[in-house]
Short mmCIF file of C-alpha atoms in Angstrom, two decimals:
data_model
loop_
_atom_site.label_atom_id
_atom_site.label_comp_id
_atom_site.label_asym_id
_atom_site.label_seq_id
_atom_site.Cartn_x
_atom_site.Cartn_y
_atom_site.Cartn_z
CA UNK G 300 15.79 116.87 140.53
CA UNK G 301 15.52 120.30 141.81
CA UNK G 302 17.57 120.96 145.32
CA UNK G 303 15.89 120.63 148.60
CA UNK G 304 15.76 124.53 149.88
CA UNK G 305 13.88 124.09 152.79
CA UNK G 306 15.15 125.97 155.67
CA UNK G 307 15.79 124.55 159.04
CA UNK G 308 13.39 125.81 161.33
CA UNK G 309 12.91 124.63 164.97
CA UNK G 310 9.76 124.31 166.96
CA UNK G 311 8.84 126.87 168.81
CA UNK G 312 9.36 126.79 172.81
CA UNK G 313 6.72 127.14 175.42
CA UNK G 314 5.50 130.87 175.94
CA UNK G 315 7.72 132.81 178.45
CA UNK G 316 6.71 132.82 181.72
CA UNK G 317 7.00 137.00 181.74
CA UNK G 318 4.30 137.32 178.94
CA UNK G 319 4.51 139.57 176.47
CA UNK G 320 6.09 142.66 177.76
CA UNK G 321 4.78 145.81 177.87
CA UNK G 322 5.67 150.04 179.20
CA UNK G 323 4.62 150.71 181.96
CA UNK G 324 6.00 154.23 183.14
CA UNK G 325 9.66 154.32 182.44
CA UNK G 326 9.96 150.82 182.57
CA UNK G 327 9.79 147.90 180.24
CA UNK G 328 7.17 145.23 182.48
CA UNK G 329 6.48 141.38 182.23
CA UNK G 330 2.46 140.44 182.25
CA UNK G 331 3.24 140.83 186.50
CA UNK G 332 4.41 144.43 186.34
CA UNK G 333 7.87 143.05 187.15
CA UNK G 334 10.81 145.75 185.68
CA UNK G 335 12.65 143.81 182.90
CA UNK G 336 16.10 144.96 180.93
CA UNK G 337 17.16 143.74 178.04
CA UNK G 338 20.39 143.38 177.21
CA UNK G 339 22.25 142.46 173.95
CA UNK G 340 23.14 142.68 171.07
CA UNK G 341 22.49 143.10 167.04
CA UNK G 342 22.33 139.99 164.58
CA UNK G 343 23.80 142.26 161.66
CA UNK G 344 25.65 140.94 159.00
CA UNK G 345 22.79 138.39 158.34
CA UNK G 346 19.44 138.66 157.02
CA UNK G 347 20.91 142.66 157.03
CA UNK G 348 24.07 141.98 155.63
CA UNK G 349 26.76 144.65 155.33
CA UNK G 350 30.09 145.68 154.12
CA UNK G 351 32.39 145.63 156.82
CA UNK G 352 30.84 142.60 158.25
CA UNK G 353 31.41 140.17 155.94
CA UNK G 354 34.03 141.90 153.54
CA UNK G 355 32.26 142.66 150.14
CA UNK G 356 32.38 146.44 149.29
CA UNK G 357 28.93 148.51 148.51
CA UNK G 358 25.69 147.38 149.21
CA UNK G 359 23.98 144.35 149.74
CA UNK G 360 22.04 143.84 146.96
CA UNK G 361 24.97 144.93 144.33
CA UNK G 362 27.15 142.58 145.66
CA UNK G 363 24.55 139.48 145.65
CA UNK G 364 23.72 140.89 142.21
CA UNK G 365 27.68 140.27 141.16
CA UNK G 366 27.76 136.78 142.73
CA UNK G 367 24.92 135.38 141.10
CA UNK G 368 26.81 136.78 137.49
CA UNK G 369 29.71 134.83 138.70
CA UNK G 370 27.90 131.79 140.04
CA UNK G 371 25.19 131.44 138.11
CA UNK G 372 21.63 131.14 139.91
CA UNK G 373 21.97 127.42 141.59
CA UNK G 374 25.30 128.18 143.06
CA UNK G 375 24.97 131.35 144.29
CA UNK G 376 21.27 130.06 146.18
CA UNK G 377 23.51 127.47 147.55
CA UNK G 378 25.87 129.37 149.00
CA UNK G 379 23.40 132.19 150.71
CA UNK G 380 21.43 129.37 151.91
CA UNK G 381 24.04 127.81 153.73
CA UNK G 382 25.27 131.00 154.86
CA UNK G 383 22.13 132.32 156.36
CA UNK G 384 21.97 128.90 157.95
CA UNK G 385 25.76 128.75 159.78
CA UNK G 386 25.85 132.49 160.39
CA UNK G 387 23.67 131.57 163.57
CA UNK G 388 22.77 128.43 165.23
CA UNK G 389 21.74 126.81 168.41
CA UNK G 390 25.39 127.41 169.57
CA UNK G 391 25.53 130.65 168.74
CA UNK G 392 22.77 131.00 171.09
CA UNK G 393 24.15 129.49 173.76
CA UNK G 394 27.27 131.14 173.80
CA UNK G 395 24.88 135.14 173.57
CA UNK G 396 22.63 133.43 176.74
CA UNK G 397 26.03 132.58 178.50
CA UNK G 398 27.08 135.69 178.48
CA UNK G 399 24.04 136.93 180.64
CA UNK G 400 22.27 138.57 177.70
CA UNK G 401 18.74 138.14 177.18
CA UNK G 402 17.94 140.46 173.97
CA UNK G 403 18.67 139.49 170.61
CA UNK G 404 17.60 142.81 167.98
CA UNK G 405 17.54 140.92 164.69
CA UNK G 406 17.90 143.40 161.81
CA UNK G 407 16.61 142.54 158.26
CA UNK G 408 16.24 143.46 154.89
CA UNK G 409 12.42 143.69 153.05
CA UNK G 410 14.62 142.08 150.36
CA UNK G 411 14.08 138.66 152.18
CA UNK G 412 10.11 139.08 151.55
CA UNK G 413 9.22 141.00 148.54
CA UNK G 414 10.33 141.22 145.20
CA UNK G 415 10.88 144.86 143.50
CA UNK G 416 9.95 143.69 140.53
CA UNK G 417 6.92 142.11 141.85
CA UNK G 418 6.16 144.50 145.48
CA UNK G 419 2.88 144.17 147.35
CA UNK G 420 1.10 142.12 150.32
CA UNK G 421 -0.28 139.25 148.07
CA UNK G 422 3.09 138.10 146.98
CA UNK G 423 5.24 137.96 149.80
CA UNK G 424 8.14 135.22 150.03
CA UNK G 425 7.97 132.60 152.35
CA UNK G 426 11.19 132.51 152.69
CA UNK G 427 12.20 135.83 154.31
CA UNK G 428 9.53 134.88 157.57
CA UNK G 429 11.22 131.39 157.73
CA UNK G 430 14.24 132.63 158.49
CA UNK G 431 12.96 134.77 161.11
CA UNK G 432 10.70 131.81 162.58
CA UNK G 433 14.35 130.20 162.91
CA UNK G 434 16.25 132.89 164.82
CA UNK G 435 13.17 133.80 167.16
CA UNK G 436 12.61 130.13 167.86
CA UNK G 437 16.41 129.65 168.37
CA UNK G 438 16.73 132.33 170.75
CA UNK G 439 13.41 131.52 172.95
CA UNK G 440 15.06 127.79 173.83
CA UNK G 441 17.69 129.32 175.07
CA UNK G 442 15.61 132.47 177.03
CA UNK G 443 16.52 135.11 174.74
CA UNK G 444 14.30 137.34 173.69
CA UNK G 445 14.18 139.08 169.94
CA UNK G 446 13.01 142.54 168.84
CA UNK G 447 12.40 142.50 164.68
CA UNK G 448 14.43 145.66 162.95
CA UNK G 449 13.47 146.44 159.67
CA UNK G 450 16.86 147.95 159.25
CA UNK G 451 16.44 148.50 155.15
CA UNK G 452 13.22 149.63 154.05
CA UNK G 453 11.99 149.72 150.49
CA UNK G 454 13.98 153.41 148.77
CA UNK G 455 16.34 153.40 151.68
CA UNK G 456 15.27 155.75 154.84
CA UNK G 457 18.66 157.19 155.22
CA UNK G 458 21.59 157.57 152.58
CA UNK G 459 23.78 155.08 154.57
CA UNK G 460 24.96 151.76 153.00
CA UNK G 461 22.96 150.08 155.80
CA UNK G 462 19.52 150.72 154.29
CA UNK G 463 20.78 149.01 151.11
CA UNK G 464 19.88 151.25 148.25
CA UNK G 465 23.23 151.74 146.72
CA UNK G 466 22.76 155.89 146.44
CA UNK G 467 23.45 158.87 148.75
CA UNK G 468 19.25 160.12 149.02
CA UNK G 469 16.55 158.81 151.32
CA UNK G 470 14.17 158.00 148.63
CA UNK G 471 11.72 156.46 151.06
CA UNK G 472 10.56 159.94 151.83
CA UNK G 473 9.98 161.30 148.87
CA UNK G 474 7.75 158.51 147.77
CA UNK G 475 4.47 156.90 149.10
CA UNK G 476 4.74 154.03 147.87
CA UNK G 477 7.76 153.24 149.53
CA UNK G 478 6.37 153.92 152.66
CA UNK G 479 2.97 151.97 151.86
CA UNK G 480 5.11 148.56 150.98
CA UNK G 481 7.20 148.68 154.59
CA UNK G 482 3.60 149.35 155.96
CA UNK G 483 2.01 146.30 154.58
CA UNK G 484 5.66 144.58 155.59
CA UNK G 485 4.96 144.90 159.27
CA UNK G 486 0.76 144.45 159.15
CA UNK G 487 2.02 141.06 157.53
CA UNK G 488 4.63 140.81 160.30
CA UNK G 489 2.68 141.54 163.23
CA UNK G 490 0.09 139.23 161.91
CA UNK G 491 2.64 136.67 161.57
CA UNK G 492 4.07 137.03 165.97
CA UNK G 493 0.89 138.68 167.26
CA UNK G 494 0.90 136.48 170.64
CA UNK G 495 4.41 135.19 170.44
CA UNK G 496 6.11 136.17 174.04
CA UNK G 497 9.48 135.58 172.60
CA UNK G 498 8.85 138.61 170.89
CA UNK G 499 10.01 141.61 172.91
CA UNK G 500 8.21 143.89 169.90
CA UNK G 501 9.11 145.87 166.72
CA UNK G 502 11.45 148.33 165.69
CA UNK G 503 9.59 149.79 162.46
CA UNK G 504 12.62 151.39 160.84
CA UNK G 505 16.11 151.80 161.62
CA UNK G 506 17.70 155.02 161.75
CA UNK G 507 15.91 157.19 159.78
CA UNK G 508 16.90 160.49 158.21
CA UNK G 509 14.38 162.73 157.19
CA UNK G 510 15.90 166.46 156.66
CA UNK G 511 12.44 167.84 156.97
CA UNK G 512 11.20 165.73 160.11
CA UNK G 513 7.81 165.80 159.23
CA UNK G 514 7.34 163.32 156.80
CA UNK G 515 9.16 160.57 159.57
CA UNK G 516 5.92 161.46 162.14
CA UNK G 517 3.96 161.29 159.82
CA UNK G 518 4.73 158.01 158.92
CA UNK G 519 5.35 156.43 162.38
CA UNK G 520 1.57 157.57 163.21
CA UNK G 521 0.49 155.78 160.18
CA UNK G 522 2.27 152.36 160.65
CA UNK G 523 1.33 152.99 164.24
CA UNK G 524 -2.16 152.44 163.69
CA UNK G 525 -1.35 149.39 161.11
CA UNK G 526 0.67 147.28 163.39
CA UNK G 527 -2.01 147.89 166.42
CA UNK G 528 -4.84 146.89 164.27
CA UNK G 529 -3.55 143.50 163.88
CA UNK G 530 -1.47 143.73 167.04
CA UNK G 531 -2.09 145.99 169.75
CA UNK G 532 -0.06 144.09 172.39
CA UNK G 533 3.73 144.05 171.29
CA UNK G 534 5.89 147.14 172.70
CA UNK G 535 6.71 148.87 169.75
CA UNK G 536 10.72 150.89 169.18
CA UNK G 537 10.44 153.76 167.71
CA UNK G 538 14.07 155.14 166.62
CA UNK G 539 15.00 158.84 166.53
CA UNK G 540 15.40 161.19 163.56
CA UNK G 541 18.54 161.23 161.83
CA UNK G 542 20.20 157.69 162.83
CA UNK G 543 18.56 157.58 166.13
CA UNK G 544 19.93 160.82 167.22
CA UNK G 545 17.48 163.65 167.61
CA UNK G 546 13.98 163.72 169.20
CA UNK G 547 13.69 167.27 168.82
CA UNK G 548 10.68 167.42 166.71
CA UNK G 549 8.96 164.66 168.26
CA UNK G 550 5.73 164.99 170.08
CA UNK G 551 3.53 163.21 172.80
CA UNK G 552 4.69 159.77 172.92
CA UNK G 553 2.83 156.80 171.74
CA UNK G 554 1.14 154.32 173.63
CA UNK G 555 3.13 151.22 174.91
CA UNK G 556 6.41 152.09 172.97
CA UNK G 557 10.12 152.90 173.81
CA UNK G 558 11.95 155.72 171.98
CA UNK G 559 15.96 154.42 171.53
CA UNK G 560 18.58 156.03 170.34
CA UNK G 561 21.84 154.88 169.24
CA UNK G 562 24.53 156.24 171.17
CA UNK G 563 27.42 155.62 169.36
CA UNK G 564 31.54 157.32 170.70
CA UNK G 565 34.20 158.69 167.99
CA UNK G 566 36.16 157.56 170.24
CA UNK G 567 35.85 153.75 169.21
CA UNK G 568 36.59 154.55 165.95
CA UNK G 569 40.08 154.83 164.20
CA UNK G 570 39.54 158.37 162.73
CA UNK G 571 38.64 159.59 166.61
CA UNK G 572 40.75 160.63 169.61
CA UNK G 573 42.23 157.46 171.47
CA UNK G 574 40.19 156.68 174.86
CA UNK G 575 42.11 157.02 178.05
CA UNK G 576 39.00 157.42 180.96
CA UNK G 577 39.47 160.96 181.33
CA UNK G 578 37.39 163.03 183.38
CA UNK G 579 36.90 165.23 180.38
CA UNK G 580 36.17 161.97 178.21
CA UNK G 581 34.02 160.66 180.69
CA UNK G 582 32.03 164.02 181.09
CA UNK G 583 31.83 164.12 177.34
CA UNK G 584 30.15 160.74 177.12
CA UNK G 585 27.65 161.61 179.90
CA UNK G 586 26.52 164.98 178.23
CA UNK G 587 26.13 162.90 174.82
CA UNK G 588 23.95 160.25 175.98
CA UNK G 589 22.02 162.64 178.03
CA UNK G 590 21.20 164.89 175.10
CA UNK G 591 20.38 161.71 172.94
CA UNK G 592 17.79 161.27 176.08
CA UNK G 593 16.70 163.95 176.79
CA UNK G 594 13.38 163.20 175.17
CA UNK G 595 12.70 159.82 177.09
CA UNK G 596 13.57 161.51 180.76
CA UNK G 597 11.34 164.59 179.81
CA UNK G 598 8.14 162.26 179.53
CA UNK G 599 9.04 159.60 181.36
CA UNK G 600 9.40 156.94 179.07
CA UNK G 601 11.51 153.87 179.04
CA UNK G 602 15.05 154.15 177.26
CA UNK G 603 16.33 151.35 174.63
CA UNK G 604 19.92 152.31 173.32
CA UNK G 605 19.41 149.83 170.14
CA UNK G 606 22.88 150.60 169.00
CA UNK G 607 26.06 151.31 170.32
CA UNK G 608 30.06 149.87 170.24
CA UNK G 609 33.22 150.76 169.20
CA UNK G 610 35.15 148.69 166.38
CA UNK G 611 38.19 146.87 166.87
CA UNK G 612 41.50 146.39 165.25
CA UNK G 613 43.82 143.76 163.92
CA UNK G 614 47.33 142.96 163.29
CA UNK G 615 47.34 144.34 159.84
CA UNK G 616 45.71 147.91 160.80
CA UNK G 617 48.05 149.05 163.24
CA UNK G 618 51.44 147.71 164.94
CA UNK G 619 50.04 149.00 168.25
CA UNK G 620 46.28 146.74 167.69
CA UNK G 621 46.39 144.74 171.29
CA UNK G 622 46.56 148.74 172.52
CA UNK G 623 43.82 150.70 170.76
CA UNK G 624 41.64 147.45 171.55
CA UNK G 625 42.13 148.03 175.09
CA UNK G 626 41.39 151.69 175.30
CA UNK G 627 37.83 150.78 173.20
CA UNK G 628 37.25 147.66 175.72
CA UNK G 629 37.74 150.67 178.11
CA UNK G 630 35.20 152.50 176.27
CA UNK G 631 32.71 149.85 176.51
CA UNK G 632 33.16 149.53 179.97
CA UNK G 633 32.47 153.62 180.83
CA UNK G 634 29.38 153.53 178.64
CA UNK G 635 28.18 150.71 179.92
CA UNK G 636 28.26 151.85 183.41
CA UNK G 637 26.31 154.48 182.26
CA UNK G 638 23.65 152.74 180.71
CA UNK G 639 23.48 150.13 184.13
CA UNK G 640 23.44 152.90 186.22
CA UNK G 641 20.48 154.97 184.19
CA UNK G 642 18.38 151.33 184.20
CA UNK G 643 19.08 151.63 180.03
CA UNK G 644 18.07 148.35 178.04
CA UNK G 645 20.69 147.78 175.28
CA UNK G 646 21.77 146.33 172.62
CA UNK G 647 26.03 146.47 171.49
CA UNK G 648 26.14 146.56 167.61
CA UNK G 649 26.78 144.11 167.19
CA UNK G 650 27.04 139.83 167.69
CA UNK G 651 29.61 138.81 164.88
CA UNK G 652 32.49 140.40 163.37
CA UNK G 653 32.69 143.24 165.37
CA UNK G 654 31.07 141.89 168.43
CA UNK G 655 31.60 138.84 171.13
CA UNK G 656 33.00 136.43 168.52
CA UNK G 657 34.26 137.24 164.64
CA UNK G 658 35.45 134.59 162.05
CA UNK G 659 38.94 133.27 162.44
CA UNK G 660 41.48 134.35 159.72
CA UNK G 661 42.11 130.64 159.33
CA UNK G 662 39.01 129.77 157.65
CA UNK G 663 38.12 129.18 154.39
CA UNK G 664 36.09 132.22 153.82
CA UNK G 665 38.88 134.34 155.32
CA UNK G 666 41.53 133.12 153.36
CA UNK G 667 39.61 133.33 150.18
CA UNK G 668 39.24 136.66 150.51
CA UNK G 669 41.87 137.91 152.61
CA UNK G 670 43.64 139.70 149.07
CA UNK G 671 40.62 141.84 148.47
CA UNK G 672 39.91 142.87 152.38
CA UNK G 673 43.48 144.60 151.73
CA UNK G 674 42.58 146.41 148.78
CA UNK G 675 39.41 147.63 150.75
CA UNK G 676 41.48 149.03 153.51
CA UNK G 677 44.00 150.41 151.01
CA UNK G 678 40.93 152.38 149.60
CA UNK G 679 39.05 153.08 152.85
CA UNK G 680 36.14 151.78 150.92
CA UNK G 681 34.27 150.99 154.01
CA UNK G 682 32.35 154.42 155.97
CA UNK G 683 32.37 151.84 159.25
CA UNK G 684 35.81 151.58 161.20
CA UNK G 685 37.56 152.42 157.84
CA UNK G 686 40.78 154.18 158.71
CA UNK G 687 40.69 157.37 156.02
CA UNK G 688 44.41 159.09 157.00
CA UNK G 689 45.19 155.97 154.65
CA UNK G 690 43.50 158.59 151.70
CA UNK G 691 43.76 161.72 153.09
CA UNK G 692 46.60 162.90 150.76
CA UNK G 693 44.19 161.90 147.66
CA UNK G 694 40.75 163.33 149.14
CA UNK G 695 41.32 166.28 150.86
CA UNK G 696 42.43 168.07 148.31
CA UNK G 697 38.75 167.33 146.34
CA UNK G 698 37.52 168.30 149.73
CA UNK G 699 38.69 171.50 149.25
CA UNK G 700 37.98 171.97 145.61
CA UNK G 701 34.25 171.13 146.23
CA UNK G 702 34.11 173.17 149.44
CA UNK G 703 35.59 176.21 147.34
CA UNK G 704 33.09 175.71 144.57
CA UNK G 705 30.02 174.95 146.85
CA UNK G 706 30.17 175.64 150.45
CA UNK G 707 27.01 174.25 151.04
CA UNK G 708 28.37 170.67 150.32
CA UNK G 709 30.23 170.88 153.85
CA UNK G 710 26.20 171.70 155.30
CA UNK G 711 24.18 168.89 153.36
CA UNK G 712 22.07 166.88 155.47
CA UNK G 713 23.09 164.95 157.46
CA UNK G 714 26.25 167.00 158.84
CA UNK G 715 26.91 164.92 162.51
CA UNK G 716 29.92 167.04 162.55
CA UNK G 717 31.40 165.80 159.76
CA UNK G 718 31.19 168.70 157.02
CA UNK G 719 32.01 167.64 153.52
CA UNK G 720 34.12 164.78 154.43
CA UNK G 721 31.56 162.24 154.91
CA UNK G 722 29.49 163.06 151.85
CA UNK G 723 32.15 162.99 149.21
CA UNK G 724 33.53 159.63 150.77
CA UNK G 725 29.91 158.34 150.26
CA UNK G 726 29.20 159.52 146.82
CA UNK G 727 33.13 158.51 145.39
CA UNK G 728 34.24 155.36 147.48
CA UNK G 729 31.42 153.74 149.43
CA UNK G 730 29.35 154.14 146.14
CA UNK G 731 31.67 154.45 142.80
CA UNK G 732 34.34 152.82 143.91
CA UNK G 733 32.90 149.78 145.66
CA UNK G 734 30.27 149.09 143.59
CA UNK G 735 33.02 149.02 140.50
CA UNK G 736 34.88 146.18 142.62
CA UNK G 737 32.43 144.05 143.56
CA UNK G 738 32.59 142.08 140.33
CA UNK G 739 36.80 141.88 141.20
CA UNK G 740 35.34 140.22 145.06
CA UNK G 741 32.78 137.98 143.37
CA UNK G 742 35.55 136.56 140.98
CA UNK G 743 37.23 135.08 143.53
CA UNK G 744 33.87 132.77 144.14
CA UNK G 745 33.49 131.89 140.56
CA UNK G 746 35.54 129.14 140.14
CA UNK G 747 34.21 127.56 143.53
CA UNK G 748 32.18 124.20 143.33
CA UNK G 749 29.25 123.81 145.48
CA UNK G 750 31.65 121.75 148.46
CA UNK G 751 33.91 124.60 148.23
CA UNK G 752 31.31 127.40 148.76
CA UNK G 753 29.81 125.37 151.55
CA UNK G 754 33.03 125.30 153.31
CA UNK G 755 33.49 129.39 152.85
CA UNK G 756 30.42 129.64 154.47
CA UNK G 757 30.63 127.51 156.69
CA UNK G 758 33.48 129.72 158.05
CA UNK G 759 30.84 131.53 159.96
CA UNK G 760 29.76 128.92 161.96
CA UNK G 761 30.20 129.66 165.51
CA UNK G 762 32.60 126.74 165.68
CA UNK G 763 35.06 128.52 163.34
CA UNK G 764 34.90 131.57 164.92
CA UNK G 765 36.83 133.54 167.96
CA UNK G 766 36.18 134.43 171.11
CA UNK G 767 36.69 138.31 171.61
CA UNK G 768 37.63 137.73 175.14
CA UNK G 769 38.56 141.47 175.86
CA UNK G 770 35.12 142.38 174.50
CA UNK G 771 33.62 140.09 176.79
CA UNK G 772 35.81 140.76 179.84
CA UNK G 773 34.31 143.66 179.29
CA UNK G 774 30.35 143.21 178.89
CA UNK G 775 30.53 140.16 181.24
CA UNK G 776 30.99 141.16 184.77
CA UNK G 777 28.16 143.56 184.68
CA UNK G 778 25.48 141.71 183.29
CA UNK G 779 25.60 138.34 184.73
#
């Protein structure tokens, strides 16, 4: 008898007494004109899963590809089935709404609803809405809000491992089709919570990077028109050019929508400079987020920062770990100010792992894999919070030989500073590398029976996690 797959799903709450919001002027607006800010956080790590979230190395779909080798097919839907059901539950909720946030950005993958080998808008799965019926219906009992992120599009929009598509190019550019199938996504999306006030709108596509800028307005007009077709009431997110960061070629604004960036610090991040509060730190943070909104003040929009947050260290990174965690709760504290004092809605990248709570190294999922998460450090093979000194004495020197035989490596888009560095860490461990060792991390599952896999995921249950209480020192006092 085949397994009962049917996914949990909650009914839905009564409408929200605000309406569906809406811009009006600068401001985010209930049906009564009333201001509204939302503040939160990202569900990443779920139906968007990543590396350094959850500990695989590579991409999504490589590593789900290596699991199902190992488990074979009923296993390995097993497992992701219980995991997309612990990873967030009523309690999770709960905890997010006592913290005095009211926002929830849920980020997903167009994995969870079409099939490459089998794309289009007749053929959708079932599935991949389900799970989102759950979350938003989750979220409105407890007064939370959710904004939908299509955070990996079909070709990938950027060449980050978020967008999933395992190579360094933004393929979604350079072909239609791409574009046409996230199009059809979100007409079958907004068809789907046209009406549903727990909705606080769409994000149409996470940080995209399009060198030639065109080709992103282009398509932002066209799935514009799409979405309002079907839905012409939902505030709409539209994020900046390369990863949220630059408005520069941007135009008139479109109606009823919010522009955000994603005002992430180097200084939250092990390869940055430690923060201390300086005045010149503070200064520097002020003329960063003011050039990342420069756009929204100059046409008197509203401002959505849909990403921002340091990461946070552990026992094994450094002896001094309780310290750099203060300095980045620090951090969060300064740039929150900021965004509290500018009326900024928000959202801190992210909920789990790196966020308010993060699985506990006792569970079963943790201890599973805690061999592997050292060879990942050991390699760096992570871009996000990966501490690179650890292969400095093996990279730089390619660094150098490819900068010597090319210079125009170091100026391939996108730069953000980083020169050659960042794209020969992409190309030789965040793609090579990791994608070589995900059969070594999906060994360790193989032998697992189906009681055994259940309790690994169930290591993500918000019961088996901790509470990042300096994190939410942090975040708490100035939103409640």
């Amino acid at each position: 008898m085949a397994r009962d797959r049917s996914i949990p799903v909650p009914p839905p709450s009564p409408p929200a007494s605000t309406g569906i919001l809406r811009v009006s002027g600068n401001k985010i607006v209930a049906e009564d004109g009333k201001p509204v800010i939302l503040r939160g956080a990202g569900l990443g790590g779920h139906l968007n899963m990543e590396n350094f979230i959850t500990g695989y190395p590579g991409h999504e779909h490589e590593m789900r590809r290596a699991l199902k080798a190992a488990l074979g097919e009923e296993r390995y839907d097993f497992f992701f089935d219980k995991f997309l059901e612990y990873f967030f539950t009523e309690a999770d909720a709960k905890f997010f709404a006592s913290l005095g946030f009211n926002c929830i950005r849920i980020p997903f993958n167009y994995r969870h609803f079409e099939d490459n080998m089998n794309p289009g808008r007749c053929v959708y799965l079932e599935r991949g809405f389900q799970w989102l019926d759950r979350i938003i219906n989750i979220c409105a009992a407890e007064g939370i809000y959710t904004i939908l992120d299509l955070h990996a599009a079909p070709g990938g929009q950027s060449p980050g491992w978020h967008c999933d598509s395992g190579i360094n190019k933004a393929l979604f550019w350079e072909h239609v089709e791409f574009q046409n199938r996230a199009i059809a996504l979100w007409e079958a999306l907004a068809a789907r919570y046209r009406g549903n006030t727990w909705v606080a709108g769409y994000n149409p596509l996470n940080e995209p990077c399009d060198e030639e800028h065109t080709r992103l307005l282009a398509w932002y007009s066209r799935v514009e028109k799409a979405i309002r077709k079907i839905d012409p009431d939902h505030i709409l997110y539209w994020d900046g050019n390369t990863y949220a960061t630059d408005f520069s070629h941007f135009g008139e604004p479109l109606p009823n929508s919010v522009y955000a960036c994603h005002d992430y610090s180097t200084y939250g991040f092990p390869d940055g400079e430690p923060y201390k509060g300086t005045e010149e730190q503070r200064t520097k943070l002020v003329l960063t987020l003011g050039k990342k909104i420069e756009y929204q003040k100059q046409h008197n929009g509203p401002i959505w920062n849909g990403e921002w947050g340091p990461v946070y260290a552990d026992a094994d990174d450094t002896p001094d770990w309780e310290e750099v965690n203060k300095d980045r709760y620090h951090l969060v504290k300064d740039q929150l100010q900021l965004y509290e004092d500018a009326g900024i809605s928000w959202s801190i990248w992210l909920y789990k792992d790196i966020g308010m709570v993060y699985t506990s190294p006792d569970t079963e999922y943790m201890k599973l894999v805690k061999p592997f998460l050292a060879r990942k450090k050991q390699f760096a093979l992570d871009a996000w919070g990966c501490d690179s000194k650890r292969v400095a004495s093996t990279f730089q020197p390619i660094e150098e030989w490819m900068v010597d035989a090319s210079p125009n490596v170091a100026n391939r888009y996108p730069s953000l500073g980083s020169g050659a560095k960042r794209h020969i860490s992409r190309v030789l461990r965040e793609m090579l590398l990791s994608e070589a060792m995900t059969v070594e991390y999906a060994s360790y599952f193989a032998p697992l029976s189906e009681a055994e896999l259940d309790k690994v995921a169930a290591s993500f249950k918000f019961e088996n996690c901790l509470q990042r209480k300096g994190l939410n020192d942090a975040i708490r006092p100035k939103v409640v």
